[in-house]
GROMACS .gro file of N, CA and C in nm:
model
  378
    1UNK      N    1   5.413   0.905   1.581
    1UNK     CA    2   5.275   0.896   1.532
    1UNK      C    3   5.258   0.765   1.454
    2UNK      N    4   5.169   0.681   1.502
    2UNK     CA    5   5.150   0.552   1.435
    2UNK      C    6   5.043   0.561   1.325
    3UNK      N    7   4.997   0.681   1.297
    3UNK     CA    8   4.902   0.700   1.189
    3UNK      C    9   4.758   0.671   1.227
    4UNK      N   10   4.734   0.633   1.353
    4UNK     CA   11   4.598   0.596   1.393
    4UNK      C   12   4.526   0.708   1.466
    5UNK      N   13   4.601   0.799   1.523
    5UNK     CA   14   4.542   0.898   1.612
    5UNK      C   15   4.420   0.969   1.554
    6UNK      N   16   4.439   1.027   1.437
    6UNK     CA   17   4.331   1.104   1.376
    6UNK      C   18   4.210   1.014   1.350
    7UNK      N   19   4.236   0.894   1.302
    7UNK     CA   20   4.128   0.800   1.271
    7UNK      C   21   4.052   0.761   1.398
    8UNK      N   22   4.124   0.733   1.506
    8UNK     CA   23   4.060   0.695   1.633
    8UNK      C   24   3.966   0.805   1.680
    9UNK      N   25   4.016   0.928   1.679
    9UNK     CA   26   3.934   1.040   1.726
    9UNK      C   27   3.807   1.050   1.644
   10UNK      N   28   3.824   1.033   1.514
   10UNK     CA   29   3.709   1.042   1.424
   10UNK      C   30   3.606   0.935   1.460
   11UNK      N   31   3.651   0.813   1.486
   11UNK     CA   32   3.557   0.705   1.517
   11UNK      C   33   3.483   0.730   1.648
   12UNK      N   34   3.552   0.786   1.744
   12UNK     CA   35   3.489   0.812   1.873
   12UNK      C   36   3.376   0.913   1.862
   13UNK      N   37   3.385   1.001   1.764
   13UNK     CA   38   3.284   1.106   1.753
   13UNK      C   39   3.158   1.057   1.681
   14UNK      N   40   3.162   0.936   1.628
   14UNK     CA   41   3.045   0.882   1.560
   14UNK      C   42   2.959   0.806   1.661
   15UNK      N   43   2.834   0.845   1.671
   15UNK     CA   44   2.745   0.774   1.762
   15UNK      C   45   2.690   0.652   1.690
   16UNK      N   46   2.707   0.537   1.750
   16UNK     CA   47   2.659   0.415   1.688
   16UNK      C   48   2.521   0.381   1.745
   17UNK      N   49   2.424   0.373   1.655
   17UNK     CA   50   2.290   0.335   1.698
   17UNK      C   51   2.276   0.185   1.676
   18UNK      N   52   2.266   0.110   1.782
   18UNK     CA   53   2.256  -0.035   1.768
   18UNK      C   54   2.110  -0.077   1.772
   19UNK      N   55   2.034  -0.023   1.679
   19UNK     CA   56   1.894  -0.059   1.673
   19UNK      C   57   1.874  -0.144   1.549
   20UNK      N   58   1.853  -0.271   1.568
   20UNK     CA   59   1.833  -0.358   1.453
   20UNK      C   60   1.686  -0.360   1.417
   21UNK      N   61   1.651  -0.285   1.315
   21UNK     CA   62   1.514  -0.287   1.266
   21UNK      C   63   1.512  -0.373   1.141
   22UNK      N   64   1.393  -0.410   1.098
   22UNK     CA   65   1.381  -0.485   0.973
   22UNK      C   66   1.441  -0.404   0.859
   23UNK      N   67   1.418  -0.273   0.865
   23UNK     CA   68   1.463  -0.185   0.758
   23UNK      C   69   1.616  -0.187   0.745
   24UNK      N   70   1.687  -0.192   0.858
   24UNK     CA   71   1.832  -0.185   0.853
   24UNK      C   72   1.901  -0.320   0.855
   25UNK      N   73   1.839  -0.421   0.917
   25UNK     CA   74   1.913  -0.546   0.936
   25UNK      C   75   1.870  -0.659   0.844
   26UNK      N   76   1.755  -0.646   0.778
   26UNK     CA   77   1.711  -0.754   0.691
   26UNK      C   78   1.727  -0.716   0.545
   27UNK      N   79   1.748  -0.817   0.463
   27UNK     CA   80   1.756  -0.797   0.319
   27UNK      C   81   1.614  -0.801   0.266
   28UNK      N   82   1.541  -0.691   0.284
   28UNK     CA   83   1.397  -0.690   0.259
   28UNK      C   84   1.357  -0.668   0.113
   29UNK      N   85   1.447  -0.610   0.034
   29UNK     CA   86   1.411  -0.582  -0.105
   29UNK      C   87   1.395  -0.713  -0.181
   30UNK      N   88   1.294  -0.721  -0.267
   30UNK     CA   89   1.274  -0.842  -0.344
   30UNK      C   90   1.127  -0.864  -0.376
   31UNK      N   91   1.098  -0.985  -0.420
   31UNK     CA   92   0.963  -1.022  -0.461
   31UNK      C   93   0.905  -1.121  -0.362
   32UNK      N   94   0.786  -1.090  -0.313
   32UNK     CA   95   0.716  -1.177  -0.218
   32UNK      C   96   0.588  -1.225  -0.286
   33UNK      N   97   0.559  -1.353  -0.270
   33UNK     CA   98   0.441  -1.404  -0.339
   33UNK      C   99   0.379  -1.520  -0.262
   34UNK      N  100   0.248  -1.523  -0.256
   34UNK     CA  101   0.173  -1.634  -0.199
   34UNK      C  102   0.027  -1.616  -0.234
   35UNK      N  103  -0.048  -1.723  -0.219
   35UNK     CA  104  -0.193  -1.716  -0.241
   35UNK      C  105  -0.260  -1.701  -0.106
   36UNK      N  106  -0.332  -1.592  -0.089
   36UNK     CA  107  -0.398  -1.566   0.038
   36UNK      C  108  -0.548  -1.594   0.026
   37UNK      N  109  -0.616  -1.614   0.138
   37UNK     CA  110  -0.758  -1.650   0.134
   37UNK      C  111  -0.844  -1.543   0.066
   38UNK      N  112  -0.951  -1.591   0.005
   38UNK     CA  113  -1.047  -1.502  -0.060
   38UNK      C  114  -1.186  -1.548  -0.017
   39UNK      N  115  -1.273  -1.454   0.013
   39UNK     CA  116  -1.407  -1.489   0.063
   39UNK      C  117  -1.488  -1.566  -0.040
   40UNK      N  118  -1.478  -1.526  -0.167
   40UNK     CA  119  -1.567  -1.587  -0.267
   40UNK      C  120  -1.493  -1.637  -0.391
   41UNK      N  121  -1.367  -1.679  -0.374
   41UNK     CA  122  -1.293  -1.741  -0.484
   41UNK      C  123  -1.187  -1.832  -0.423
   42UNK      N  124  -1.119  -1.914  -0.504
   42UNK     CA  125  -1.023  -2.011  -0.448
   42UNK      C  126  -0.903  -1.947  -0.377
   43UNK      N  127  -0.875  -1.821  -0.407
   43UNK     CA  128  -0.761  -1.756  -0.342
   43UNK      C  129  -0.718  -1.635  -0.422
   44UNK      N  130  -0.630  -1.557  -0.363
   44UNK     CA  131  -0.578  -1.438  -0.430
   44UNK      C  132  -0.427  -1.453  -0.440
   45UNK      N  133  -0.377  -1.471  -0.561
   45UNK     CA  134  -0.233  -1.482  -0.582
   45UNK      C  135  -0.176  -1.341  -0.572
   46UNK      N  136  -0.107  -1.315  -0.462
   46UNK     CA  137  -0.058  -1.181  -0.433
   46UNK      C  138   0.093  -1.174  -0.453
   47UNK      N  139   0.136  -1.078  -0.532
   47UNK     CA  140   0.278  -1.058  -0.558
   47UNK      C  141   0.313  -0.914  -0.522
   48UNK      N  142   0.409  -0.899  -0.430
   48UNK     CA  143   0.455  -0.766  -0.391
   48UNK      C  144   0.604  -0.758  -0.418
   49UNK      N  145   0.645  -0.653  -0.488
   49UNK     CA  146   0.788  -0.629  -0.509
   49UNK      C  147   0.826  -0.504  -0.433
   50UNK      N  148   0.927  -0.516  -0.348
   50UNK     CA  149   0.980  -0.401  -0.274
   50UNK      C  150   1.116  -0.369  -0.333
   51UNK      N  151   1.135  -0.244  -0.373
   51UNK     CA  152   1.260  -0.202  -0.433
   51UNK      C  153   1.342  -0.120  -0.335
   52UNK      N  154   1.475  -0.131  -0.349
   52UNK     CA  155   1.568  -0.060  -0.260
   52UNK      C  156   1.537   0.090  -0.252
   53UNK      N  157   1.487   0.147  -0.361
   53UNK     CA  158   1.464   0.292  -0.366
   53UNK      C  159   1.334   0.335  -0.300
   54UNK      N  160   1.261   0.239  -0.238
   54UNK     CA  161   1.139   0.276  -0.168
   54UNK      C  162   1.012   0.262  -0.249
   55UNK      N  163   1.025   0.211  -0.372
   55UNK     CA  164   0.906   0.189  -0.454
   55UNK      C  165   0.853   0.048  -0.433
   56UNK      N  166   0.727   0.030  -0.466
   56UNK     CA  167   0.669  -0.104  -0.461
   56UNK      C  168   0.579  -0.125  -0.582
   57UNK      N  169   0.558  -0.252  -0.616
   57UNK     CA  170   0.450  -0.288  -0.707
   57UNK      C  171   0.368  -0.395  -0.637
   58UNK      N  172   0.238  -0.390  -0.658
   58UNK     CA  173   0.144  -0.481  -0.592
   58UNK      C  174   0.055  -0.540  -0.701
   59UNK      N  175   0.041  -0.671  -0.698
   59UNK     CA  176  -0.041  -0.739  -0.797
   59UNK      C  177  -0.121  -0.849  -0.727
   60UNK      N  178  -0.252  -0.840  -0.731
   60UNK     CA  179  -0.337  -0.941  -0.668
   60UNK      C  180  -0.430  -0.999  -0.775
   61UNK      N  181  -0.411  -1.128  -0.800
   61UNK     CA  182  -0.490  -1.195  -0.902
   61UNK      C  183  -0.594  -1.284  -0.834
   62UNK      N  184  -0.721  -1.249  -0.853
   62UNK     CA  185  -0.829  -1.326  -0.791
   62UNK      C  186  -0.854  -1.450  -0.877
   63UNK      N  187  -0.817  -1.566  -0.823
   63UNK     CA  188  -0.824  -1.689  -0.900
   63UNK      C  189  -0.967  -1.723  -0.940
   64UNK      N  190  -0.982  -1.765  -1.064
   64UNK     CA  191  -1.110  -1.803  -1.123
   64UNK      C  192  -1.211  -1.689  -1.126
   65UNK      N  193  -1.165  -1.566  -1.106
   65UNK     CA  194  -1.258  -1.452  -1.110
   65UNK      C  195  -1.224  -1.356  -1.223
   66UNK      N  196  -1.108  -1.380  -1.286
   66UNK     CA  197  -1.065  -1.293  -1.395
   66UNK      C  198  -1.050  -1.148  -1.349
   67UNK      N  199  -1.011  -1.130  -1.224
   67UNK     CA  200  -0.995  -0.996  -1.168
   67UNK      C  201  -0.853  -0.980  -1.116
   68UNK      N  202  -0.792  -0.870  -1.153
   68UNK     CA  203  -0.657  -0.842  -1.103
   68UNK      C  204  -0.654  -0.700  -1.049
   69UNK      N  205  -0.598  -0.687  -0.930
   69UNK     CA  206  -0.582  -0.556  -0.868
   69UNK      C  207  -0.434  -0.522  -0.872
   70UNK      N  208  -0.402  -0.409  -0.933
   70UNK     CA  209  -0.262  -0.370  -0.943
   70UNK      C  210  -0.241  -0.231  -0.887
   71UNK      N  211  -0.123  -0.210  -0.832
   71UNK     CA  212  -0.090  -0.077  -0.784
   71UNK      C  213   0.061  -0.064  -0.773
   72UNK      N  214   0.107   0.057  -0.765
   72UNK     CA  215   0.250   0.079  -0.745
   72UNK      C  216   0.266   0.219  -0.687
   73UNK      N  217   0.382   0.243  -0.632
   73UNK     CA  218   0.408   0.374  -0.572
   73UNK      C  219   0.522   0.365  -0.474
   74UNK      N  220   0.524   0.458  -0.380
   74UNK     CA  221   0.626   0.462  -0.276
   74UNK      C  222   0.566   0.401  -0.150
   75UNK      N  223   0.643   0.314  -0.084
   75UNK     CA  224   0.592   0.263   0.043
   75UNK      C  225   0.657   0.339   0.158
   76UNK      N  226   0.594   0.331   0.274
   76UNK     CA  227   0.644   0.400   0.393
   76UNK      C  228   0.681   0.296   0.497
   77UNK      N  229   0.780   0.329   0.580
   77UNK     CA  230   0.815   0.243   0.693
   77UNK      C  231   0.745   0.294   0.818
   78UNK      N  232   0.687   0.203   0.895
   78UNK     CA  233   0.621   0.238   1.020
   78UNK      C  234   0.680   0.154   1.133
   79UNK      N  235   0.637   0.184   1.254
   79UNK     CA  236   0.678   0.107   1.372
   79UNK      C  237   0.830   0.090   1.378
   80UNK      N  238   0.901   0.200   1.372
   80UNK     CA  239   1.047   0.198   1.382
   80UNK      C  240   1.111   0.108   1.278
   81UNK      N  241   1.056   0.110   1.158
   81UNK     CA  242   1.120   0.035   1.051
   81UNK      C  243   1.093  -0.114   1.052
   82UNK      N  244   0.979  -0.155   1.107
   82UNK     CA  245   0.949  -0.299   1.104
   82UNK      C  246   0.826  -0.329   1.018
   83UNK      N  247   0.752  -0.226   0.980
   83UNK     CA  248   0.631  -0.246   0.902
   83UNK      C  249   0.637  -0.159   0.776
   84UNK      N  250   0.603  -0.220   0.661
   84UNK     CA  251   0.594  -0.142   0.537
   84UNK      C  252   0.447  -0.114   0.510
   85UNK      N  253   0.420   0.009   0.468
   85UNK     CA  254   0.284   0.053   0.439
   85UNK      C  255   0.277   0.082   0.289
   86UNK      N  256   0.199   0.001   0.218
   86UNK     CA  257   0.179   0.021   0.075
   86UNK      C  258   0.049   0.097   0.057
   87UNK      N  259   0.061   0.218   0.006
   87UNK     CA  260  -0.059   0.299  -0.010
   87UNK      C  261  -0.058   0.359  -0.150
   88UNK      N  262  -0.162   0.327  -0.224
   88UNK     CA  263  -0.172   0.381  -0.359
   88UNK      C  264  -0.317   0.407  -0.393
   89UNK      N  265  -0.348   0.401  -0.522
   89UNK     CA  266  -0.486   0.426  -0.566
   89UNK      C  267  -0.578   0.312  -0.526
   90UNK      N  268  -0.527   0.188  -0.536
   90UNK     CA  269  -0.611   0.070  -0.513
   90UNK      C  270  -0.576  -0.005  -0.385
   91UNK      N  271  -0.464   0.027  -0.328
   91UNK     CA  272  -0.412  -0.053  -0.217
   91UNK      C  273  -0.383   0.038  -0.097
   92UNK      N  274  -0.419  -0.009   0.021
   92UNK     CA  275  -0.379   0.058   0.145
   92UNK      C  276  -0.362  -0.054   0.246
   93UNK      N  277  -0.243  -0.110   0.251
   93UNK     CA  278  -0.222  -0.228   0.334
   93UNK      C  279  -0.085  -0.223   0.400
   94UNK      N  280  -0.074  -0.290   0.514
   94UNK     CA  281   0.052  -0.291   0.588
   94UNK      C  282   0.099  -0.434   0.608
   95UNK      N  283   0.230  -0.451   0.603
   95UNK     CA  284   0.291  -0.582   0.627
   95UNK      C  285   0.407  -0.567   0.723
   96UNK      N  286   0.414  -0.656   0.820
   96UNK     CA  287   0.531  -0.660   0.908
   96UNK      C  288   0.639  -0.735   0.831
   97UNK      N  289   0.760  -0.681   0.834
   97UNK     CA  290   0.870  -0.740   0.758
   97UNK      C  291   0.949  -0.834   0.846
   98UNK      N  292   0.956  -0.960   0.805
   98UNK     CA  293   1.035  -1.060   0.875
   98UNK      C  294   1.145  -1.112   0.785
   99UNK      N  295   1.212  -1.215   0.829
   99UNK     CA  296   1.320  -1.276   0.750
   99UNK      C  297   1.260  -1.341   0.625
  100UNK      N  298   1.279  -1.278   0.509
  100UNK     CA  299   1.225  -1.330   0.383
  100UNK      C  300   1.074  -1.350   0.386
  101UNK      N  301   1.005  -1.271   0.467
  101UNK     CA  302   0.861  -1.290   0.487
  101UNK      C  303   0.792  -1.156   0.507
  102UNK      N  304   0.672  -1.144   0.453
  102UNK     CA  305   0.586  -1.029   0.484
  102UNK      C  306   0.461  -1.084   0.553
  103UNK      N  307   0.435  -1.034   0.674
  103UNK     CA  308   0.318  -1.077   0.749
  103UNK      C  309   0.210  -0.970   0.735
  104UNK      N  310   0.098  -1.006   0.678
  104UNK     CA  311  -0.009  -0.908   0.662
  104UNK      C  312  -0.063  -0.868   0.798
  105UNK      N  313  -0.095  -0.740   0.813
  105UNK     CA  314  -0.150  -0.692   0.940
  105UNK      C  315  -0.295  -0.650   0.919
  106UNK      N  316  -0.364  -0.632   1.031
  106UNK     CA  317  -0.501  -0.582   1.021
  106UNK      C  318  -0.498  -0.430   1.006
  107UNK      N  319  -0.614  -0.370   1.007
  107UNK     CA  320  -0.621  -0.226   0.982
  107UNK      C  321  -0.547  -0.144   1.087
  108UNK      N  322  -0.530  -0.201   1.206
  108UNK     CA  323  -0.458  -0.128   1.312
  108UNK      C  324  -0.308  -0.153   1.308
  109UNK      N  325  -0.265  -0.234   1.211
  109UNK     CA  326  -0.123  -0.262   1.200
  109UNK      C  327  -0.075  -0.376   1.287
  110UNK      N  328  -0.170  -0.451   1.345
  110UNK     CA  329  -0.131  -0.567   1.426
  110UNK      C  330  -0.124  -0.690   1.336
  111UNK      N  331  -0.021  -0.770   1.357
  111UNK     CA  332  -0.004  -0.889   1.275
  111UNK      C  333  -0.120  -0.986   1.301
  112UNK      N  334  -0.174  -1.041   1.192
  112UNK     CA  335  -0.280  -1.140   1.203
  112UNK      C  336  -0.222  -1.264   1.270
  113UNK      N  337  -0.287  -1.311   1.373
  113UNK     CA  338  -0.233  -1.424   1.449
  113UNK      C  339  -0.328  -1.543   1.444
  114UNK      N  340  -0.284  -1.652   1.505
  114UNK     CA  341  -0.368  -1.772   1.511
  114UNK      C  342  -0.352  -1.858   1.386
  115UNK      N  343  -0.451  -1.944   1.365
  115UNK     CA  344  -0.444  -2.039   1.255
  115UNK      C  345  -0.439  -1.970   1.119
  116UNK      N  346  -0.500  -1.854   1.109
  116UNK     CA  347  -0.506  -1.784   0.981
  116UNK      C  348  -0.375  -1.713   0.946
  117UNK      N  349  -0.291  -1.692   1.045
  117UNK     CA  350  -0.171  -1.612   1.024
  117UNK      C  351  -0.089  -1.661   0.905
  118UNK      N  352  -0.061  -1.790   0.901
  118UNK     CA  353   0.023  -1.845   0.794
  118UNK      C  354  -0.040  -1.824   0.656
  119UNK      N  355  -0.172  -1.824   0.653
  119UNK     CA  356  -0.242  -1.808   0.526
  119UNK      C  357  -0.228  -1.666   0.471
  120UNK      N  358  -0.197  -1.570   0.558
  120UNK     CA  359  -0.184  -1.432   0.515
  120UNK      C  360  -0.038  -1.388   0.508
  121UNK      N  361   0.052  -1.485   0.501
  121UNK     CA  362   0.195  -1.456   0.498
  121UNK      C  363   0.248  -1.471   0.356
  122UNK      N  364   0.323  -1.371   0.312
  122UNK     CA  365   0.386  -1.378   0.180
  122UNK      C  366   0.533  -1.412   0.199
  123UNK      N  367   0.583  -1.505   0.117
  123UNK     CA  368   0.724  -1.546   0.128
  123UNK      C  369   0.803  -1.493   0.009
  124UNK      N  370   0.928  -1.462   0.038
  124UNK     CA  371   1.014  -1.408  -0.066
  124UNK      C  372   1.048  -1.517  -0.167
  125UNK      N  373   1.029  -1.486  -0.294
  125UNK     CA  374   1.057  -1.584  -0.398
  125UNK      C  375   1.179  -1.546  -0.481
  126UNK      N  376   1.215  -1.417  -0.481
  126UNK     CA  377   1.336  -1.373  -0.552
  126UNK      C  378   1.413  -1.275  -0.467
   0.00000   0.00000   0.00000
């Protein structure tokens, strides 16, 4: 007995799921921040913190408007772990999770595309 037999059998019985989702393969926890477009102000400084335990904090500061929208709670994973859904008292928004990036989606969960896409993208700062 070379000491491997029992270990080998054990490994064979484990089913390996090779599905690389944002949730499992990316280091998604952290702070994302960028200024996104605003209809009637210079921009909205948006800061989202995603925590390993599934909590989030959301802070949107409307520049030159003296208005801040804040929320926190538990976020949900959608689309097989590629989209985070932040839903709280003040916020109901979805972001596709990329490499150190959150891409804002429209109400149907589709990533905003075209020239505006980059303007609605939050980048990881911490």
